[in-house]
Amino acid sequence: MSTLDKNPIDSNRTSGENLSYWIASSKPIIFEKVDKSFQTDILIIGGGISGLTAAYCLLKAGHKITLVEDGFIGSGESGRTTAHITHALDDFYYELEKIFNEEKAALAANSHSAAIEWINKTIELEKIECNFKRVDGYLFLHATDTKETLDKEYAATKRAGLLTEMLSKVPAIESENGWCIKYPGQAQFHIMHYLKGLADAIVKMGGNIFTESKAEHINKNGAKVNEFDIAANHIIVATNTPVNDVLTMHTKQWPYRTYVIGAKIKKGKLPYSLWWDTGDHDSKWITQPYHYVRLEELDEEYDLLICGGEDHKTGQADDEDIPEEDRYTKLIGWTKKRFPAIEDIVYKWSGQVMEPVDSLGFIGKNPGDDNIYIITGDSGNGMTHGTLGGMIISDIITGKENQWMDLYSPSRITLTTTDDYLREVGNMTAQLVDWVSQGDIKDAEELKPGEGGVISSGLKKIAVYRDEHNCIHAHTAVCPHLGGILQWNNEEKSFDCPMHGSRFTTEGKVINGPAKGDLKKIEIKDEDEKATDLNK
Ligand SMILES: Cc1cc2nc3c(=O)[nH]c(=O)nc-3n(C[C@H](O)[C@H](O)[C@H](O)COP(=O)(O)OP(=O)(O)OC[C@H]3O[C@@H](n4cnc5c(N)ncnc54)[C@H](O)[C@@H]3O)c2cc1C
């Protein structure tokens, strides 16, 4: 089984052309579409791990819910994850201590540990068959890093109450001679099988789930879904990047693209474990890309070694002169060096993560709203963060005390991150320079079938794509969210906004917020000013 042969992008199933192993190895999870107006108590928008966990927790607490999903269940970033379930946080506990304090770093550790236990218990309770395993995790040094990072992090994890150990050798990676921190009792699963189990349990408890049902005009009274009105007392926006808000939350987090490969490896060559390095300290990005590795059962003879990394800010791969396809080449090189027993590379895919400015995600009431809630900013810890999102919002709506509610409040102001904030804002506004720069191609003639690009025509920017039948599709390249100039992503065959991470298919259909609507189709004129509808 492999998905390296290209499939036409089906945005109901996934948000890019490359299929993840999880999506390729499971049946699409489909429900009815919304086809009439109705009233519900709690409307949940988004069918990833955050939305489904919220639905499950709220039903358990005795509420009535309706969940609507634009594509199919898991068609967003949940279906493109690598599903490490861990309390080893991307941004490190010693950084959390600096940004917040020791007490809050410990609270964060406690919350992610609780999310691991919640997932474990729910899988047992609902008898979800999803290859769930408790495994150990190992954090080792990136080639650009020094042992001081591990020493600082080890001390901080201890202060945070975690049962970590410092080891003098990285288990199972021969070429890594240095130290590592061991995190016992982490976990892993097959995300799509887990989501299927949650969805089944939700339906069993009387919850309503709809797929291919897009929510628009989200407000305190509910939302329009497929043109029908759903009235609700509470609205939870679990769309990974919030689609209810134009600006506030999008100045607190930034989109990054991250890459994954899946390689066959003979069973028994490696133990089921999680491995991460400490990140590239020479990287130009504020969120330093790191490598993340795990094993999944593939068939009777083979496991799949799933390795991710080589991140960059969305739409800005070329700023490092490393286009998307070369990111996979780098990732394969890195993996082969450390895991020489791997055989064929049978999967590759990429996805988007939202990096919060102060290293903690956002869960709770949307700033300025009383009955609209968001779950976002989960960086590479979305399995536990999305789970926490469901747990915390369920408690808020139920009126139950929750010890983590303030920590993750979307309205918090964190002054210690001003430098990083200003650098990310600088990067974001720098993208507006694309308004006056040349497009990346001069003429649609340059495009081969299956390729896209952005053309400048005076001050106009046009996103063009030549399909497999040689037809050109042309849309405005201006993001309808806040006017960023879209960039062509040749690997996932999408147009991506470098400002806030909105993404569009080659047909101009929005596949990632914060943009709410599709790209306008346009006609472009040829050099002789002859009007040409390029779709003909
Ligand atoms: C390559 C990669 C590797 C990762 N690895 C890990 C890992 O190992 N461990 C970890 O903890 N995290 C990891 N993450 C992060 C994690 O996968 C995500 O943070 C998490 O899946 C987000 O879940 P979600 O439910 O919040 O969002 P999503 O899964 O994106 O769900 C949001 C859903 O909302 C739907 N939607 C959007 N707009 C609308 C609308 N208007 N109406 C209706 N529905 C709408 C979308 O279609 C989507 O299905 C990884 C992410 C990537 C990309």
mmCIF file of C-alpha atoms in Angstrom, residues 230-478:
data_model
loop_
_atom_site.group_PDB
_atom_site.id
_atom_site.type_symbol
_atom_site.label_atom_id
_atom_site.label_comp_id
_atom_site.label_asym_id
_atom_site.label_seq_id
_atom_site.Cartn_x
_atom_site.Cartn_y
_atom_site.Cartn_z
ATOM 1 C CA ILE A 230 -28.925 26.353 13.100
ATOM 2 C CA ALA A 231 -29.879 28.256 16.255
ATOM 3 C CA ALA A 232 -27.856 27.407 19.374
ATOM 4 C CA ASN A 233 -27.306 28.560 22.948
ATOM 5 C CA HIS A 234 -23.568 27.864 22.824
ATOM 6 C CA ILE A 235 -21.268 27.692 19.796
ATOM 7 C CA ILE A 236 -17.873 25.959 19.864
ATOM 8 C CA VAL A 237 -15.536 26.810 17.004
ATOM 9 C CA ALA A 238 -13.161 23.835 16.770
ATOM 10 C CA THR A 239 -11.903 24.549 13.255
ATOM 11 C CA ASN A 240 -8.178 24.477 14.168
ATOM 12 C CA THR A 241 -7.791 28.087 13.104
ATOM 13 C CA PRO A 242 -10.902 30.021 14.173
ATOM 14 C CA VAL A 243 -13.226 30.974 11.326
ATOM 15 C CA ASN A 244 -15.486 33.156 13.485
ATOM 16 C CA ASP A 245 -12.921 35.903 14.053
ATOM 17 C CA VAL A 246 -11.209 38.180 11.534
ATOM 18 C CA LEU A 247 -8.314 39.603 13.513
ATOM 19 C CA THR A 248 -7.943 39.138 17.286
ATOM 20 C CA MET A 249 -6.832 35.500 17.478
ATOM 21 C CA HIS A 250 -4.842 35.744 14.247
ATOM 22 C CA THR A 251 -2.437 38.198 15.876
ATOM 23 C CA LYS A 252 -1.708 35.650 18.616
ATOM 24 C CA GLN A 253 -0.665 32.649 16.531
ATOM 25 C CA TRP A 254 1.126 31.865 13.271
ATOM 26 C CA PRO A 255 0.775 29.064 10.708
ATOM 27 C CA TYR A 256 3.686 26.697 9.943
ATOM 28 C CA ARG A 257 3.826 23.869 7.371
ATOM 29 C CA THR A 258 5.416 20.605 8.507
ATOM 30 C CA TYR A 259 6.383 17.523 6.453
ATOM 31 C CA VAL A 260 6.076 13.774 7.081
ATOM 32 C CA ILE A 261 7.378 10.615 5.429
ATOM 33 C CA GLY A 262 6.393 6.995 6.114
ATOM 34 C CA ALA A 263 8.996 4.271 5.472
ATOM 35 C CA LYS A 264 8.621 0.518 5.718
ATOM 36 C CA ILE A 265 10.802 -1.178 8.303
ATOM 37 C CA LYS A 266 10.885 -4.888 9.173
ATOM 38 C CA LYS A 267 8.957 -5.653 12.364
ATOM 39 C CA GLY A 268 11.156 -6.020 15.434
ATOM 40 C CA LYS A 269 13.935 -3.729 14.167
ATOM 41 C CA LEU A 270 12.790 -0.903 16.431
ATOM 42 C CA PRO A 271 10.783 -0.688 19.657
ATOM 43 C CA TYR A 272 7.468 1.226 19.600
ATOM 44 C CA SER A 273 8.608 4.592 20.963
ATOM 45 C CA LEU A 274 8.464 8.305 20.276
ATOM 46 C CA TRP A 275 11.615 10.274 19.437
ATOM 47 C CA TRP A 276 12.092 14.024 19.028
ATOM 48 C CA ASP A 277 15.159 16.201 18.563
ATOM 49 C CA THR A 278 15.477 19.583 20.220
ATOM 50 C CA GLY A 279 15.120 21.651 17.038
ATOM 51 C CA ASP A 280 17.299 23.518 14.580
ATOM 52 C CA HIS A 281 18.973 26.398 16.415
ATOM 53 C CA ASP A 282 20.255 27.844 13.119
ATOM 54 C CA SER A 283 16.764 28.110 11.675
ATOM 55 C CA LYS A 284 15.501 31.519 10.562
ATOM 56 C CA TRP A 285 12.030 30.757 11.937
ATOM 57 C CA ILE A 286 10.958 31.808 15.415
ATOM 58 C CA THR A 287 9.475 28.365 15.991
ATOM 59 C CA GLN A 288 12.531 26.188 15.404
ATOM 60 C CA PRO A 289 11.715 23.079 13.366
ATOM 61 C CA TYR A 290 12.430 19.754 15.038
ATOM 62 C CA HIS A 291 12.202 16.105 13.918
ATOM 63 C CA TYR A 292 9.556 13.786 15.351
ATOM 64 C CA VAL A 293 9.530 10.023 14.845
ATOM 65 C CA ARG A 294 7.361 7.045 15.774
ATOM 66 C CA LEU A 295 6.391 3.562 14.591
ATOM 67 C CA GLU A 296 2.977 2.262 13.554
ATOM 68 C CA GLU A 297 1.968 -1.302 12.760
ATOM 69 C CA LEU A 298 1.657 -1.645 8.971
ATOM 70 C CA ASP A 299 1.125 -5.347 8.204
ATOM 71 C CA GLU A 300 2.320 -8.746 9.419
ATOM 72 C CA GLU A 301 5.838 -8.245 8.132
ATOM 73 C CA TYR A 302 6.399 -4.506 8.380
ATOM 74 C CA ASP A 303 5.993 -1.492 10.631
ATOM 75 C CA LEU A 304 5.792 2.033 9.264
ATOM 76 C CA LEU A 305 8.421 4.463 10.537
ATOM 77 C CA ILE A 306 6.723 7.856 10.489
ATOM 78 C CA CYS A 307 9.106 10.790 10.611
ATOM 79 C CA GLY A 308 8.259 14.492 10.455
ATOM 80 C CA GLY A 309 9.995 17.870 10.424
ATOM 81 C CA GLU A 310 11.600 20.451 8.064
ATOM 82 C CA ASP A 311 8.916 23.041 8.939
ATOM 83 C CA HIS A 312 8.683 26.559 7.565
ATOM 84 C CA LYS A 313 6.161 29.362 7.846
ATOM 85 C CA THR A 314 3.212 28.642 5.595
ATOM 86 C CA GLY A 315 3.703 29.910 2.054
ATOM 87 C CA GLN A 316 7.354 30.818 2.713
ATOM 88 C CA ALA A 317 9.266 27.629 1.816
ATOM 89 C CA ASP A 318 11.247 29.481 -0.844
ATOM 90 C CA ASP A 319 12.515 32.067 1.658
ATOM 91 C CA GLU A 320 15.107 29.463 2.673
ATOM 92 C CA ASP A 321 15.641 28.380 -0.961
ATOM 93 C CA ILE A 322 14.237 24.986 -0.027
ATOM 94 C CA PRO A 323 11.057 24.377 -2.023
ATOM 95 C CA GLU A 324 8.426 21.985 -0.664
ATOM 96 C CA GLU A 325 9.643 18.919 -2.599
ATOM 97 C CA ASP A 326 13.223 19.370 -1.310
ATOM 98 C CA ARG A 327 11.923 19.325 2.260
ATOM 99 C CA TYR A 328 11.005 15.665 1.724
ATOM 100 C CA THR A 329 14.475 14.931 0.318
ATOM 101 C CA LYS A 330 16.050 16.476 3.441
ATOM 102 C CA LEU A 331 13.692 14.566 5.702
ATOM 103 C CA ILE A 332 14.458 11.256 3.991
ATOM 104 C CA GLY A 333 18.216 11.935 4.319
ATOM 105 C CA TRP A 334 17.870 12.724 8.025
ATOM 106 C CA THR A 335 15.782 9.607 8.640
ATOM 107 C CA LYS A 336 18.027 7.196 6.699
ATOM 108 C CA LYS A 337 21.055 8.359 8.657
ATOM 109 C CA ARG A 338 19.408 7.612 11.984
ATOM 110 C CA PHE A 339 17.257 4.631 11.021
ATOM 111 C CA PRO A 340 19.332 2.805 8.351
ATOM 112 C CA ALA A 341 17.053 -0.245 8.477
ATOM 113 C CA ILE A 342 14.208 1.565 6.705
ATOM 114 C CA GLU A 343 13.255 0.268 3.262
ATOM 115 C CA ASP A 344 10.819 1.883 0.796
ATOM 116 C CA ILE A 345 9.350 5.314 1.478
ATOM 117 C CA VAL A 346 5.663 4.597 0.932
ATOM 118 C CA TYR A 347 3.965 7.741 2.257
ATOM 119 C CA LYS A 348 4.595 11.443 2.296
ATOM 120 C CA TRP A 349 2.299 14.251 3.328
ATOM 121 C CA SER A 350 2.410 17.666 4.945
ATOM 122 C CA GLY A 351 0.121 19.662 7.192
ATOM 123 C CA GLN A 352 -0.266 22.926 9.029
ATOM 124 C CA VAL A 353 0.264 23.697 12.705
ATOM 125 C CA MET A 354 -0.703 26.884 14.517
ATOM 126 C CA GLU A 355 2.081 28.249 16.730
ATOM 127 C CA PRO A 356 0.842 30.418 19.622
ATOM 128 C CA VAL A 357 2.903 33.471 20.500
ATOM 129 C CA ASP A 358 3.430 32.486 24.162
ATOM 130 C CA SER A 359 3.810 28.711 23.615
ATOM 131 C CA LEU A 360 0.437 27.695 25.079
ATOM 132 C CA GLY A 361 -2.710 27.013 23.080
ATOM 133 C CA PHE A 362 -6.015 28.839 23.419
ATOM 134 C CA ILE A 363 -9.099 27.193 24.888
ATOM 135 C CA GLY A 364 -12.188 28.967 26.176
ATOM 136 C CA LYS A 365 -14.479 31.866 25.462
ATOM 137 C CA ASN A 366 -13.650 33.760 22.286
ATOM 138 C CA PRO A 367 -12.449 37.252 23.378
ATOM 139 C CA GLY A 368 -15.477 39.576 23.518
ATOM 140 C CA ASP A 369 -18.081 36.789 23.292
ATOM 141 C CA ASP A 370 -20.157 35.188 26.054
ATOM 142 C CA ASN A 371 -21.349 32.013 24.345
ATOM 143 C CA ILE A 372 -18.804 31.411 21.546
ATOM 144 C CA TYR A 373 -15.811 29.239 22.457
ATOM 145 C CA ILE A 374 -12.616 28.391 20.575
ATOM 146 C CA ILE A 375 -9.930 25.683 20.630
ATOM 147 C CA THR A 376 -6.813 26.718 18.710
ATOM 148 C CA GLY A 377 -3.047 27.362 18.814
ATOM 149 C CA ASP A 378 -2.128 23.785 19.611
ATOM 150 C CA SER A 379 1.251 23.655 17.769
ATOM 151 C CA GLY A 380 2.571 20.085 17.535
ATOM 152 C CA ASN A 381 0.688 19.013 20.656
ATOM 153 C CA GLY A 382 -2.823 18.960 19.221
ATOM 154 C CA MET A 383 -3.669 15.403 20.322
ATOM 155 C CA THR A 384 -3.498 16.340 23.987
ATOM 156 C CA HIS A 385 -4.411 19.995 23.472
ATOM 157 C CA GLY A 386 -7.495 19.147 21.391
ATOM 158 C CA THR A 387 -8.508 16.667 24.090
ATOM 159 C CA LEU A 388 -8.006 19.302 26.791
ATOM 160 C CA GLY A 389 -10.053 21.685 24.662
ATOM 161 C CA GLY A 390 -13.045 19.370 24.841
ATOM 162 C CA MET A 391 -12.595 18.736 28.572
ATOM 163 C CA ILE A 392 -12.215 22.413 29.519
ATOM 164 C CA ILE A 393 -15.027 23.824 27.369
ATOM 165 C CA SER A 394 -17.385 21.133 28.575
ATOM 166 C CA ASP A 395 -16.633 22.203 32.170
ATOM 167 C CA ILE A 396 -17.085 25.901 31.363
ATOM 168 C CA ILE A 397 -20.495 25.301 29.755
ATOM 169 C CA THR A 398 -21.528 22.940 32.549
ATOM 170 C CA GLY A 399 -20.461 25.512 35.165
ATOM 171 C CA LYS A 400 -17.904 23.165 36.707
ATOM 172 C CA GLU A 401 -14.632 24.377 38.242
ATOM 173 C CA ASN A 402 -11.675 23.670 35.951
ATOM 174 C CA GLN A 403 -8.106 24.118 37.173
ATOM 175 C CA TRP A 404 -6.661 24.740 33.647
ATOM 176 C CA MET A 405 -9.266 27.198 32.393
ATOM 177 C CA ASP A 406 -7.322 30.392 33.175
ATOM 178 C CA LEU A 407 -4.021 28.991 31.885
ATOM 179 C CA TYR A 408 -5.440 28.505 28.384
ATOM 180 C CA SER A 409 -7.768 31.522 28.327
ATOM 181 C CA PRO A 410 -7.807 33.072 24.804
ATOM 182 C CA SER A 411 -8.093 36.512 26.454
ATOM 183 C CA ARG A 412 -4.815 36.256 28.393
ATOM 184 C CA ILE A 413 -2.118 38.846 27.755
ATOM 185 C CA THR A 414 1.483 37.635 28.020
ATOM 186 C CA LEU A 415 3.958 40.518 28.005
ATOM 187 C CA THR A 416 7.142 38.437 28.162
ATOM 188 C CA THR A 417 6.809 37.394 24.522
ATOM 189 C CA THR A 418 6.875 40.894 23.024
ATOM 190 C CA ASP A 419 10.092 40.270 20.995
ATOM 191 C CA ASP A 420 8.812 37.103 19.322
ATOM 192 C CA TYR A 421 5.459 38.789 18.791
ATOM 193 C CA LEU A 422 7.055 41.750 17.021
ATOM 194 C CA ARG A 423 9.227 39.465 14.863
ATOM 195 C CA GLU A 424 6.197 37.408 13.771
ATOM 196 C CA VAL A 425 4.171 40.556 13.084
ATOM 197 C CA GLY A 426 7.160 41.883 11.073
ATOM 198 C CA ASN A 427 7.220 38.651 9.076
ATOM 199 C CA MET A 428 3.477 38.888 8.493
ATOM 200 C CA THR A 429 3.527 42.480 7.277
ATOM 201 C CA ALA A 430 6.592 41.737 5.113
ATOM 202 C CA GLN A 431 4.328 39.431 3.112
ATOM 203 C CA LEU A 432 2.466 42.500 1.885
ATOM 204 C CA VAL A 433 5.579 43.370 -0.160
ATOM 205 C CA ASP A 434 4.334 40.641 -2.507
ATOM 206 C CA TRP A 435 1.732 43.180 -3.640
ATOM 207 C CA VAL A 436 4.386 45.120 -5.526
ATOM 208 C CA SER A 437 6.801 42.306 -6.410
ATOM 209 C CA GLN A 438 6.625 40.191 -9.550
ATOM 210 C CA GLY A 439 4.604 36.999 -9.461
ATOM 211 C CA ASP A 440 6.519 33.715 -9.368
ATOM 212 C CA ILE A 441 5.751 33.007 -13.023
ATOM 213 C CA LYS A 442 5.435 35.411 -15.988
ATOM 214 C CA ASP A 443 2.869 33.574 -18.055
ATOM 215 C CA ALA A 444 0.493 30.648 -17.712
ATOM 216 C CA GLU A 445 2.370 29.172 -20.716
ATOM 217 C CA GLU A 446 5.222 28.310 -18.324
ATOM 218 C CA LEU A 447 3.040 25.863 -16.423
ATOM 219 C CA LYS A 448 3.108 22.123 -17.061
ATOM 220 C CA PRO A 449 -0.044 20.096 -16.346
ATOM 221 C CA GLY A 450 -0.476 19.806 -12.574
ATOM 222 C CA GLU A 451 1.470 23.006 -11.857
ATOM 223 C CA GLY A 452 0.345 26.354 -10.537
ATOM 224 C CA GLY A 453 1.779 29.770 -9.791
ATOM 225 C CA VAL A 454 1.053 33.439 -9.286
ATOM 226 C CA ILE A 455 1.151 35.910 -12.179
ATOM 227 C CA SER A 456 1.363 39.706 -11.887
ATOM 228 C CA SER A 457 -0.776 41.716 -14.224
ATOM 229 C CA GLY A 458 -0.249 45.359 -13.311
ATOM 230 C CA LEU A 459 -1.229 45.511 -9.673
ATOM 231 C CA LYS A 460 -3.398 42.423 -10.026
ATOM 232 C CA LYS A 461 -2.161 39.072 -8.703
ATOM 233 C CA ILE A 462 -3.621 35.993 -10.302
ATOM 234 C CA ALA A 463 -3.443 32.415 -9.022
ATOM 235 C CA VAL A 464 -3.265 30.153 -12.067
ATOM 236 C CA TYR A 465 -3.282 26.390 -12.304
ATOM 237 C CA ARG A 466 -2.981 24.142 -15.368
ATOM 238 C CA ASP A 467 -4.896 20.914 -14.802
ATOM 239 C CA GLU A 468 -4.147 17.440 -16.169
ATOM 240 C CA HIS A 469 -6.360 18.187 -19.206
ATOM 241 C CA ASN A 470 -4.336 21.311 -19.990
ATOM 242 C CA CYS A 471 -7.124 23.683 -18.907
ATOM 243 C CA ILE A 472 -6.052 26.787 -17.047
ATOM 244 C CA HIS A 473 -7.940 27.805 -13.905
ATOM 245 C CA ALA A 474 -7.497 31.424 -12.815
ATOM 246 C CA HIS A 475 -8.562 33.061 -9.558
ATOM 247 C CA THR A 476 -7.556 36.135 -7.659
ATOM 248 C CA ALA A 477 -4.333 35.470 -5.695
ATOM 249 C CA VAL A 478 -5.428 37.915 -2.988
#
